[in-house]
Coordinates of C-alpha atoms and ligand atoms in Angstrom, one line a residue:
X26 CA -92.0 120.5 92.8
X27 CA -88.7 121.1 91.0
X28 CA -86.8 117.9 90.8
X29 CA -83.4 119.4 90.3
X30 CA -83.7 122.1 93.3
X31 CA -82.0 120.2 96.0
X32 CA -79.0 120.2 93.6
X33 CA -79.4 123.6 92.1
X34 CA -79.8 125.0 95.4
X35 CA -76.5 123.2 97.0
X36 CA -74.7 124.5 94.2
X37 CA -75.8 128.0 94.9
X38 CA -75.2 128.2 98.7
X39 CA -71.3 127.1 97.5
X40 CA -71.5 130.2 94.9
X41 CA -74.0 132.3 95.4
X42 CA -72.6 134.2 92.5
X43 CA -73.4 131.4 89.7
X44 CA -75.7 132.7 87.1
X45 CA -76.9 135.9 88.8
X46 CA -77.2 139.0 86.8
X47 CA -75.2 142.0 88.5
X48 CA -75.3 145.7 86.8
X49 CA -71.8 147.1 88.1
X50 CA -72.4 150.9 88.6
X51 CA -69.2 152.6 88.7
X52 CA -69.3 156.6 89.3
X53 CA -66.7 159.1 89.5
X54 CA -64.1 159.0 91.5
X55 CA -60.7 157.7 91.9
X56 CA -61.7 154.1 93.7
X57 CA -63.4 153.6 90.0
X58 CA -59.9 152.5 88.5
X59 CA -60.7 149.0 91.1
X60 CA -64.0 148.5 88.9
X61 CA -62.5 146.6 86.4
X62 CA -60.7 144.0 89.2
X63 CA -64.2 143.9 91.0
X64 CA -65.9 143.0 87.6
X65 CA -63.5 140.8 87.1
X66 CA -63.9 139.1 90.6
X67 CA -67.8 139.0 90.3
X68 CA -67.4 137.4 86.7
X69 CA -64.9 134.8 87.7
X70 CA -67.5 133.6 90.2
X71 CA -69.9 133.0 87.8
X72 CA -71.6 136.0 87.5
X73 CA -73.1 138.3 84.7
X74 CA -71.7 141.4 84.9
X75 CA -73.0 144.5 83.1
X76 CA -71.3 147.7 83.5
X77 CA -72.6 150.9 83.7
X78 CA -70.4 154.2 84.0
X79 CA -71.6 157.7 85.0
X80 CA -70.1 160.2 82.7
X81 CA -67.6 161.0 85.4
X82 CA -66.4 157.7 85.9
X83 CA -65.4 157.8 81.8
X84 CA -62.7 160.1 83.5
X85 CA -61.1 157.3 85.6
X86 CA -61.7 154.1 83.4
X87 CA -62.6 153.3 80.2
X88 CA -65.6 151.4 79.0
X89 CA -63.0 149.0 77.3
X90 CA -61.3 147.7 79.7
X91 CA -64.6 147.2 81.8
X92 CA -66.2 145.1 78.4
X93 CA -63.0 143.4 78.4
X94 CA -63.5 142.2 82.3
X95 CA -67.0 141.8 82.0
X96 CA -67.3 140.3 78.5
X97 CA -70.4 142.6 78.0
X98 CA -71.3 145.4 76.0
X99 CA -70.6 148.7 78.7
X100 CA -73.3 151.2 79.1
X101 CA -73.0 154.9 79.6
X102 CA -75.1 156.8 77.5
X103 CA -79.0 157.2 78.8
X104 CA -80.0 158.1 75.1
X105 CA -78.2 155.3 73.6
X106 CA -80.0 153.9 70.2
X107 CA -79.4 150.0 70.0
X108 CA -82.4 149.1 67.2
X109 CA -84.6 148.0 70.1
X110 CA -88.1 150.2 70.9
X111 CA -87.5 148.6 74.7
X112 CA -84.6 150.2 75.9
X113 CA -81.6 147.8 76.7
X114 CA -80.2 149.2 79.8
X115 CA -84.3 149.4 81.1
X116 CA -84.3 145.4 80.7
X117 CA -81.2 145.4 82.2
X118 CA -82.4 146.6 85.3
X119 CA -85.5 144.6 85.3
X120 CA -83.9 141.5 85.2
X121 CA -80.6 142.8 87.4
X122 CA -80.4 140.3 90.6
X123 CA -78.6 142.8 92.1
X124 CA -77.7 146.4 91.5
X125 CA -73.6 147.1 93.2
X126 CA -72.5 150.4 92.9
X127 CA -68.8 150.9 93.6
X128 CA -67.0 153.1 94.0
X129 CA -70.3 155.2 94.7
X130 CA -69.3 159.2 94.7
X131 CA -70.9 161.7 97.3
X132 CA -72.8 163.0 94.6
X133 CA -74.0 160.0 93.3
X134 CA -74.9 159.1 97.0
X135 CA -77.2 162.7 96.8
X136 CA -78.6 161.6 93.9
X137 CA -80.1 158.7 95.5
X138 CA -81.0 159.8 98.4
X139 CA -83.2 161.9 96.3
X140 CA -84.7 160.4 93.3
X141 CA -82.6 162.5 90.6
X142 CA -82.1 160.4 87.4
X143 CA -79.8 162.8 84.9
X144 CA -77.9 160.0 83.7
X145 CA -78.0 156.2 82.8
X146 CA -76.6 154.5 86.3
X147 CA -79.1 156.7 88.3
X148 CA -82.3 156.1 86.0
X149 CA -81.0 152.2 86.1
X150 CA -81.7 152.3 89.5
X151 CA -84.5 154.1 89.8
X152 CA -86.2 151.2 87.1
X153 CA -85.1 148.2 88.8
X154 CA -86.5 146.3 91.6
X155 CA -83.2 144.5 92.5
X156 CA -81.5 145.0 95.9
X157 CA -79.1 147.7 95.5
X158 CA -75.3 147.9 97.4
X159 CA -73.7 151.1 97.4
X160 CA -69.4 151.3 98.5
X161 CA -69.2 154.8 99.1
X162 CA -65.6 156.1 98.5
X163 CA -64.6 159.6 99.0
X164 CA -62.2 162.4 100.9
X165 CA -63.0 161.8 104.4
X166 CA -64.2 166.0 105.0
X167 CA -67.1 165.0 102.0
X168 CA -67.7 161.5 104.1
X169 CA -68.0 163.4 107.1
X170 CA -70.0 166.1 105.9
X171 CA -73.6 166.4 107.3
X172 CA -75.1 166.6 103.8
X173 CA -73.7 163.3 103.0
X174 CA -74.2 162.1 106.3
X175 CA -78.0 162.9 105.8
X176 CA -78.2 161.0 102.4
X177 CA -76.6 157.8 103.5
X178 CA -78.7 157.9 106.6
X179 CA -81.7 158.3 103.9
X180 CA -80.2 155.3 101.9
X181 CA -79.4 153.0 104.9
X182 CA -82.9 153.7 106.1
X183 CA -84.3 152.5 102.6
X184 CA -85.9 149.0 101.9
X185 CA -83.7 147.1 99.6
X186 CA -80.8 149.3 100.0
X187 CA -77.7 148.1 101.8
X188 CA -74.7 150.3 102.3
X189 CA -71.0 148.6 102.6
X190 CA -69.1 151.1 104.5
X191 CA -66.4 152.6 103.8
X192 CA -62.7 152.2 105.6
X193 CA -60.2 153.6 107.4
X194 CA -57.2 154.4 106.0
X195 CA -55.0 156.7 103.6
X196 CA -57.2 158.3 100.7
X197 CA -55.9 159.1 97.2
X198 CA -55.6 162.6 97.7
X199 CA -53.5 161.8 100.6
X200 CA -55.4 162.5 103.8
X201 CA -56.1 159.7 106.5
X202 CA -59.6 159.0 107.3
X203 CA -62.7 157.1 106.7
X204 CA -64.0 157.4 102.8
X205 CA -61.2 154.5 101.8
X206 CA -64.0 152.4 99.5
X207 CA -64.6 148.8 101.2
X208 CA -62.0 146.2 100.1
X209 CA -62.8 144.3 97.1
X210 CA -63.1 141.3 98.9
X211 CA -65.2 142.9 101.7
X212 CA -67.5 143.8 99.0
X213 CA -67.5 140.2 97.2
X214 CA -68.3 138.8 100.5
X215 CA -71.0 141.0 101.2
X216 CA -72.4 140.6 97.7
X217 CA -72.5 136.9 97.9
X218 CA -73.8 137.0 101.2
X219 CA -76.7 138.9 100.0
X220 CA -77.2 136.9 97.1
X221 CA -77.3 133.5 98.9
X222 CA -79.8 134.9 101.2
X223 CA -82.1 136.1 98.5
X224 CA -82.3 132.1 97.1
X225 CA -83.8 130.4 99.6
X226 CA -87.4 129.7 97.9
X227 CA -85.5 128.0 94.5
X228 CA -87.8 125.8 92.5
X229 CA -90.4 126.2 94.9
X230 CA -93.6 126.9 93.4
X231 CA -95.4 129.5 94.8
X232 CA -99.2 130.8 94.5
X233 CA -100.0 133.9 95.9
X234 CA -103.8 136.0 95.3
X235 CA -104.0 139.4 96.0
X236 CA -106.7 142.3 95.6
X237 CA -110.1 142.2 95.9
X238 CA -112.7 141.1 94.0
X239 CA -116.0 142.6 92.3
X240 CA -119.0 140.8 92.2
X241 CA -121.1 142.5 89.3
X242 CA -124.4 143.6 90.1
X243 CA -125.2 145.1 86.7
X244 CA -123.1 146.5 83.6
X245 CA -121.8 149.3 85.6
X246 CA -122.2 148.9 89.2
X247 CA -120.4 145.8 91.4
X248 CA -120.0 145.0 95.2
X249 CA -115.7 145.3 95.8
X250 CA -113.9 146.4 98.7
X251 CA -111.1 148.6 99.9
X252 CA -107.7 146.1 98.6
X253 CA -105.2 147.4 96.9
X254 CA -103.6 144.2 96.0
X255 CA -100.5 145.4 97.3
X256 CA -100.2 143.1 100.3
X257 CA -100.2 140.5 97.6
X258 CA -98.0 141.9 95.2
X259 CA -95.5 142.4 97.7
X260 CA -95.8 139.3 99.1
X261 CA -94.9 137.6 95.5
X262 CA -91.9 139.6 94.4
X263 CA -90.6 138.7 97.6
X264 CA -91.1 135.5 96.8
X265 CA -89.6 135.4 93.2
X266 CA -86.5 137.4 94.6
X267 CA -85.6 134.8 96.7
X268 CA -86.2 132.1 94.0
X269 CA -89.4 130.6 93.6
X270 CA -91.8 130.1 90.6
X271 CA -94.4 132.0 91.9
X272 CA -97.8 132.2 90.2
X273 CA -100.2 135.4 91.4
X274 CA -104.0 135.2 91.1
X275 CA -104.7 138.9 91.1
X276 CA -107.3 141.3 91.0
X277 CA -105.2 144.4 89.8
X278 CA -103.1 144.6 86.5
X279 CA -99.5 144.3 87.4
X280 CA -96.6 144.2 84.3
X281 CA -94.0 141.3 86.5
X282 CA -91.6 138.9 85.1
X283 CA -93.9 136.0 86.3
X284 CA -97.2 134.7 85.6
X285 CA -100.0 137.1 86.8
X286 CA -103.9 135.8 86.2
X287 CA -106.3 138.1 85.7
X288 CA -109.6 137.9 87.2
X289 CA -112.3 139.7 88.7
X290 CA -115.0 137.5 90.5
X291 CA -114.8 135.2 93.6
X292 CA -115.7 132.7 91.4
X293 CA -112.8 133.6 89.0
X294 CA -110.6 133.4 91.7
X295 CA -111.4 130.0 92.4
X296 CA -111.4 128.6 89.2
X297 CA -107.8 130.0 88.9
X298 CA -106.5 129.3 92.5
X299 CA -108.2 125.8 92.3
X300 CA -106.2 124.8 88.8
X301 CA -102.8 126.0 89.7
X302 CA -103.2 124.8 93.3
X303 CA -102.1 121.0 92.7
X304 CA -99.1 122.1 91.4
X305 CA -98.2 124.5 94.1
X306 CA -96.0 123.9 97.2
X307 CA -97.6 126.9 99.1
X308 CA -100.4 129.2 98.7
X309 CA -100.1 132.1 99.9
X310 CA -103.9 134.2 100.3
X311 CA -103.7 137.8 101.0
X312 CA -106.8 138.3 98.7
X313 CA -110.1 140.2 100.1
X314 CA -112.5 137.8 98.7
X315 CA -116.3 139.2 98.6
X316 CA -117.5 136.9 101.0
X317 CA -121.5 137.5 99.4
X318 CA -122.5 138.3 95.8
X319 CA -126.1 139.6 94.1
X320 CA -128.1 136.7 93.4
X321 CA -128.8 137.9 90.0
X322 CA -126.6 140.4 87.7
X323 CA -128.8 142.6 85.5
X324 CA -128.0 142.5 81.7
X325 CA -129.3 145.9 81.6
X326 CA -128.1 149.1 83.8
X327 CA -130.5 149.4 86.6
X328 CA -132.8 152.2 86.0
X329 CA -133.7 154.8 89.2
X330 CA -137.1 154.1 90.1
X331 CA -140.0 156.2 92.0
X332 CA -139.5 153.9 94.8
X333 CA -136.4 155.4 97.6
X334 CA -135.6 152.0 98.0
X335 CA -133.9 149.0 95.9
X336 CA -133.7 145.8 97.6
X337 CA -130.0 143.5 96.9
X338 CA -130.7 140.1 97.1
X339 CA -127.1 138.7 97.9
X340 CA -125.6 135.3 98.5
X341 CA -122.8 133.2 99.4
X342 CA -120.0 133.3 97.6
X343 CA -117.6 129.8 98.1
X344 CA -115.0 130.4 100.7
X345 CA -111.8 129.4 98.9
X346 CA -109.7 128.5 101.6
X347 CA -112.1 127.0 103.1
X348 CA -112.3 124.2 100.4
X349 CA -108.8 124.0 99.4
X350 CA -107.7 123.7 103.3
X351 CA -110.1 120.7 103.2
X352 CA -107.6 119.0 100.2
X353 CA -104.7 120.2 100.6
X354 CA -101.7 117.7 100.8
X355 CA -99.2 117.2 103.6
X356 CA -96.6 118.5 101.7
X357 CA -98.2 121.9 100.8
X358 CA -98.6 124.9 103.3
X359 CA -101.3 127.4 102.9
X360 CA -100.8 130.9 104.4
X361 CA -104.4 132.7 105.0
X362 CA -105.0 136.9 106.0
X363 CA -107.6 137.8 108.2
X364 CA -108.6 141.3 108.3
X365 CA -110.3 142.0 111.3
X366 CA -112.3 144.8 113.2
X367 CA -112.6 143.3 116.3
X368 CA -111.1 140.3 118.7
X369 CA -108.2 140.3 116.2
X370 CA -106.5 137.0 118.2
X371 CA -109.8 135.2 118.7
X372 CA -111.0 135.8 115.6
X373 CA -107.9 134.6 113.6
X374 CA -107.3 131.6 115.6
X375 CA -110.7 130.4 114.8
X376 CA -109.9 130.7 111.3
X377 CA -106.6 129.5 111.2
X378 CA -108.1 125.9 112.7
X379 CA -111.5 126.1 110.3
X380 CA -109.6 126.4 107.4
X381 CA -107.3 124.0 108.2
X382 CA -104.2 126.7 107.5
X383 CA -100.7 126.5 108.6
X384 CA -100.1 130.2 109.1
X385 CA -102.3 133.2 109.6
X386 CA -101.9 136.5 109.2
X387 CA -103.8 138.9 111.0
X388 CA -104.6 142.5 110.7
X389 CA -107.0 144.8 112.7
X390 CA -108.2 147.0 109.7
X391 CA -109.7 150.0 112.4
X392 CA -106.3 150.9 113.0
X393 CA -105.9 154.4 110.6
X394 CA -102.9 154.2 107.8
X395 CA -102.5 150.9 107.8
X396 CA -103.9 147.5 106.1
X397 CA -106.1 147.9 103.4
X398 CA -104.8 150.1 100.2
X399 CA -101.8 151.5 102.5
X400 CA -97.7 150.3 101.9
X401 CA -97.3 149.4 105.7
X402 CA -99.5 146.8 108.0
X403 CA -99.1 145.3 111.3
X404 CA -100.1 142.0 111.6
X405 CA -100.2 138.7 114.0
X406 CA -98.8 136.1 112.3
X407 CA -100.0 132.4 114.1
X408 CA -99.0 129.3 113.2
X409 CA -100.6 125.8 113.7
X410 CA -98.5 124.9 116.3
X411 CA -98.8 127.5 118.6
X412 CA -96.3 130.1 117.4
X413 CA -97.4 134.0 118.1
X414 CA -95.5 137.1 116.3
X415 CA -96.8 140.6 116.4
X416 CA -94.4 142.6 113.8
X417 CA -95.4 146.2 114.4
X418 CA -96.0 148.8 111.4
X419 CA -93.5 148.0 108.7
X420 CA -93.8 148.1 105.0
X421 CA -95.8 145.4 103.4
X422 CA -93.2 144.2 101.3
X423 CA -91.2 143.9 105.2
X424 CA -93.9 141.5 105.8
X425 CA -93.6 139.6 102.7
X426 CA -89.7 138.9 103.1
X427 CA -90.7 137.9 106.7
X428 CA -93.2 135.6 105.8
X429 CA -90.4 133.9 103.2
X430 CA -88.1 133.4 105.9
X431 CA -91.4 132.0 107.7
X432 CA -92.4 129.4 104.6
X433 CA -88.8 128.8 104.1
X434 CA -88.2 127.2 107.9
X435 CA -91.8 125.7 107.1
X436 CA -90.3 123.7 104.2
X437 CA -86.9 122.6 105.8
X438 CA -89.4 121.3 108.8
X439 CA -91.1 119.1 106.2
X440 CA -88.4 117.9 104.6
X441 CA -86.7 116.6 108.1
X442 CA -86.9 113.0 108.7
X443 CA -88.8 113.0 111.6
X444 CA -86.9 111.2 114.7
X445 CA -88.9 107.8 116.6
X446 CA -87.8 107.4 119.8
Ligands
PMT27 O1 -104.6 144.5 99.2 P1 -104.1 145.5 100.2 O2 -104.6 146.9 100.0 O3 -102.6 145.5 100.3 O4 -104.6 145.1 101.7 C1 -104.2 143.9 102.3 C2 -105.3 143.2 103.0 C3 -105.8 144.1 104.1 C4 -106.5 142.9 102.0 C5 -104.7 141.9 103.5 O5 -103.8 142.1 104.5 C6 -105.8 141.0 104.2 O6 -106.1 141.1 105.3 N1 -106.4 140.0 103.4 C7 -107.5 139.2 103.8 C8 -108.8 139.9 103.6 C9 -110.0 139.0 103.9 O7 -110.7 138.7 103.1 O8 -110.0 138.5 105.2 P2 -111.1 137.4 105.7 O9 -110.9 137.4 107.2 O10 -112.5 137.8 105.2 O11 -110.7 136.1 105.0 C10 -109.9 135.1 105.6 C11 -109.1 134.4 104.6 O12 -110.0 133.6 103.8 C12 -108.3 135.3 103.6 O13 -107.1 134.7 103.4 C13 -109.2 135.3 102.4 O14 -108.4 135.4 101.2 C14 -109.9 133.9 102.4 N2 -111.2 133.9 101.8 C15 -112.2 134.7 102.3 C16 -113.4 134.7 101.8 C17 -113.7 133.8 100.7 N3 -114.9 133.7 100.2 N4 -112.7 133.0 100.2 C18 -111.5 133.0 100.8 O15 -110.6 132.3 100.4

């Protein structure tokens, strides 16, 4: 475990701000002349600040004085050449912590709401994976209008976006109304409240698996199943949002800016799951492990015969969670899935104790749309000690932030002196 987290981490929950990467969008409209104060705010507080302006917003304030408040180069031009074949503003918003858009027009708001990318902020957001905070300012009529109703109700109702509403009071063209853009310190409240909430795992190192694997029966053909690897995927960017080192085991090719182990086999999985595990503070195992494999794998592609019939032998493959739950430490916790098809609560208890696990997650996979290869689940989640939640169909990466805030309680717990009467 991290050494320096309990420090790092007090220091944080003072200033959530300190050494987080925020791209400033700033679109066009008269609230954009408060941009350069609001950069200036977020930078004060230790922040990174990278501005990017819509080429509306070059109407209200100039990229110079937002590269003086930020100390960054400002972006605004989508076809921008800066010697670089990876695009600068496209690693921007990879490694953004946190997208704020402000003042955020009623066009740029329709934009959103519909996927259009004509311009750098709006392809910046579309490429990043960053929580994203929009301060809508406008005329109240445009505010109140049912098309911009519509696309904030759109936005609000999207995962990872978080609207900071907009007040009452006189606008700039001079009518009263709501459409006044959120005060800046409203906004650097909100910001920082988001931020320190999206921390919580620091230093911790996480291990997650995810997909399923293929057992090879010859040079073509191999016994797999129905995962996706999403469950899994979703479950560790959750995880390295909030702060932690997470390591994923995976079946599936994913391009992340952690570690990701490739590997195909049970026994790959194992080899890889067993040599990272000592280090790990929890493992999380969403993978669909192929519980059986062909005895033998052909070298050769197996030919069609006369016979109708070709006989499999298979056999058992080592139950990972089975062994590790046997060595884990106190101080770890190990999260296990079980899919299910029938006795969902039965079942998963009675893996939950043989495996020795501290949570488990159950799904019934003969409920239609949902589980295996799709982007929402319901699950049980069961604890050791007792605990029951049912979370009904949300999307997987819902889960995953759930089961954060679930680990996260899980490692204050273990960290508590315990008290001796
Ligand atoms: O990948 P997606 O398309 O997003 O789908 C997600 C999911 C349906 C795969 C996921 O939610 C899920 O249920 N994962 C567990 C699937 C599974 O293998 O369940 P199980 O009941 O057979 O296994 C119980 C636990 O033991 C699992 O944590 C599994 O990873 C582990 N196991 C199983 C067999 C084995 N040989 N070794 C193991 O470690």
């Amino acid at each position: 475990m991290n050494k320096n987290r309990t420090s790092e981490s007090n220091s944080e929950s003072l200033n959530p701000l300190q050494h987080r990467t925020i791209l400033l969008g700033v679109s066009g409209g008269i609230a954009a002349y408060k941009a350069c104060d609001l950069a200036s705010m977020l930078r004060r507080a230790g922040a990174e600040v990278h501005a990017v302006l819509t080429p509306n917003a070059k109407e209200f304030v100039t990229p110079l004085s937002l590269m003086t408040m930020t100390r960054n180069t400002v972006h605004c031009s989508q076809f921008s050449f800066d010697g670089q074949w990876r695009p600068e503003h496209i690693e921007l918003a990879k490694k953004a912590d946190l997208v704020l858009i402000a003042p955020a027009t009623a066009d740029l708001l329709a934009k959103l709401a519909n996927g259009i990318c004509d311009d750098l902020l709006t392809t910046m957001v579309l490429a990043t994976r960053a929580q994203v905070m929009l301060a809508p300012a406008m005329n109240p009529q445009m505010l109140e209008h049912p098309a911009t109703q519509n696309n904030l109700a759109i936005l609000q109702n999207r995962y990872r976006y978080e609207i900071i509403p907009s007040e009452i009071g006189e606008v700039a063209c001079g009518d009263w109304g709501a459409g006044k853009m959120a005060s800046l310190e409203t906004i650097m409240a909100t910001v920082g409240a988001r931020l320190s909430s999206h921390r919580t795992l620091n230093g911790r190192q996480l291990l997650v698996t995810a997909g399923g694997t293929r057992e090879p029966i010859d040079p073509v053909r191999f016994i797999g199943n129905r995962s996706s690897g999403k469950m899994g995927i979703a479950m560790a960017d959750a995880a390295h949002a909030r702060g932690a080192d997470v390591t994923l085991v995976s079946t599936v090719e994913v391009d992340r800016p952690y570690p990701v182990i490739l590997v195909e086999t049970a026994f790959e999985m194992q080899e890889a799951v067993e040599t990272e595990f000592d280090n790990c503070d929890a493992l999380v195992m969403t993978a669909a492990v192929a519980d059986f494999r062909p005895i033998s794998v052909s070298e050769q592609k197996i030919k069609k015969t006369e016979s109708e019939d070709i006989v499999l032998e298979l056999t058992k493959n080592p139950d990972i969670l089975d062994l590790l739950g046997r060595v884990k430490r106190k101080d770890q916790i190990i999260i296990g899935f079980a899919a299910e098809s029938e006795a969902l609560f039965t079942h998963a208890t009675e893996k939950l104790r043989r495996k020795n696990l501290d949570v488990i997650v159950g799904n019934d996979i003969t409920v239609p749309d949902i589980g295996f290869g799709s982007d929402d689940n319901a699950v049980i989640i069961l604890t050791v000690d007792g605990g029951r939640e049912n979370l009904s169909r949300m999307p997987k990466r819902a889960i995953a932030e759930h089961l954060c805030d679930i680990l996260l309680g899980r490692f204050t717990a273990l960290e508590s002196p315990k008290v001796t009467k």
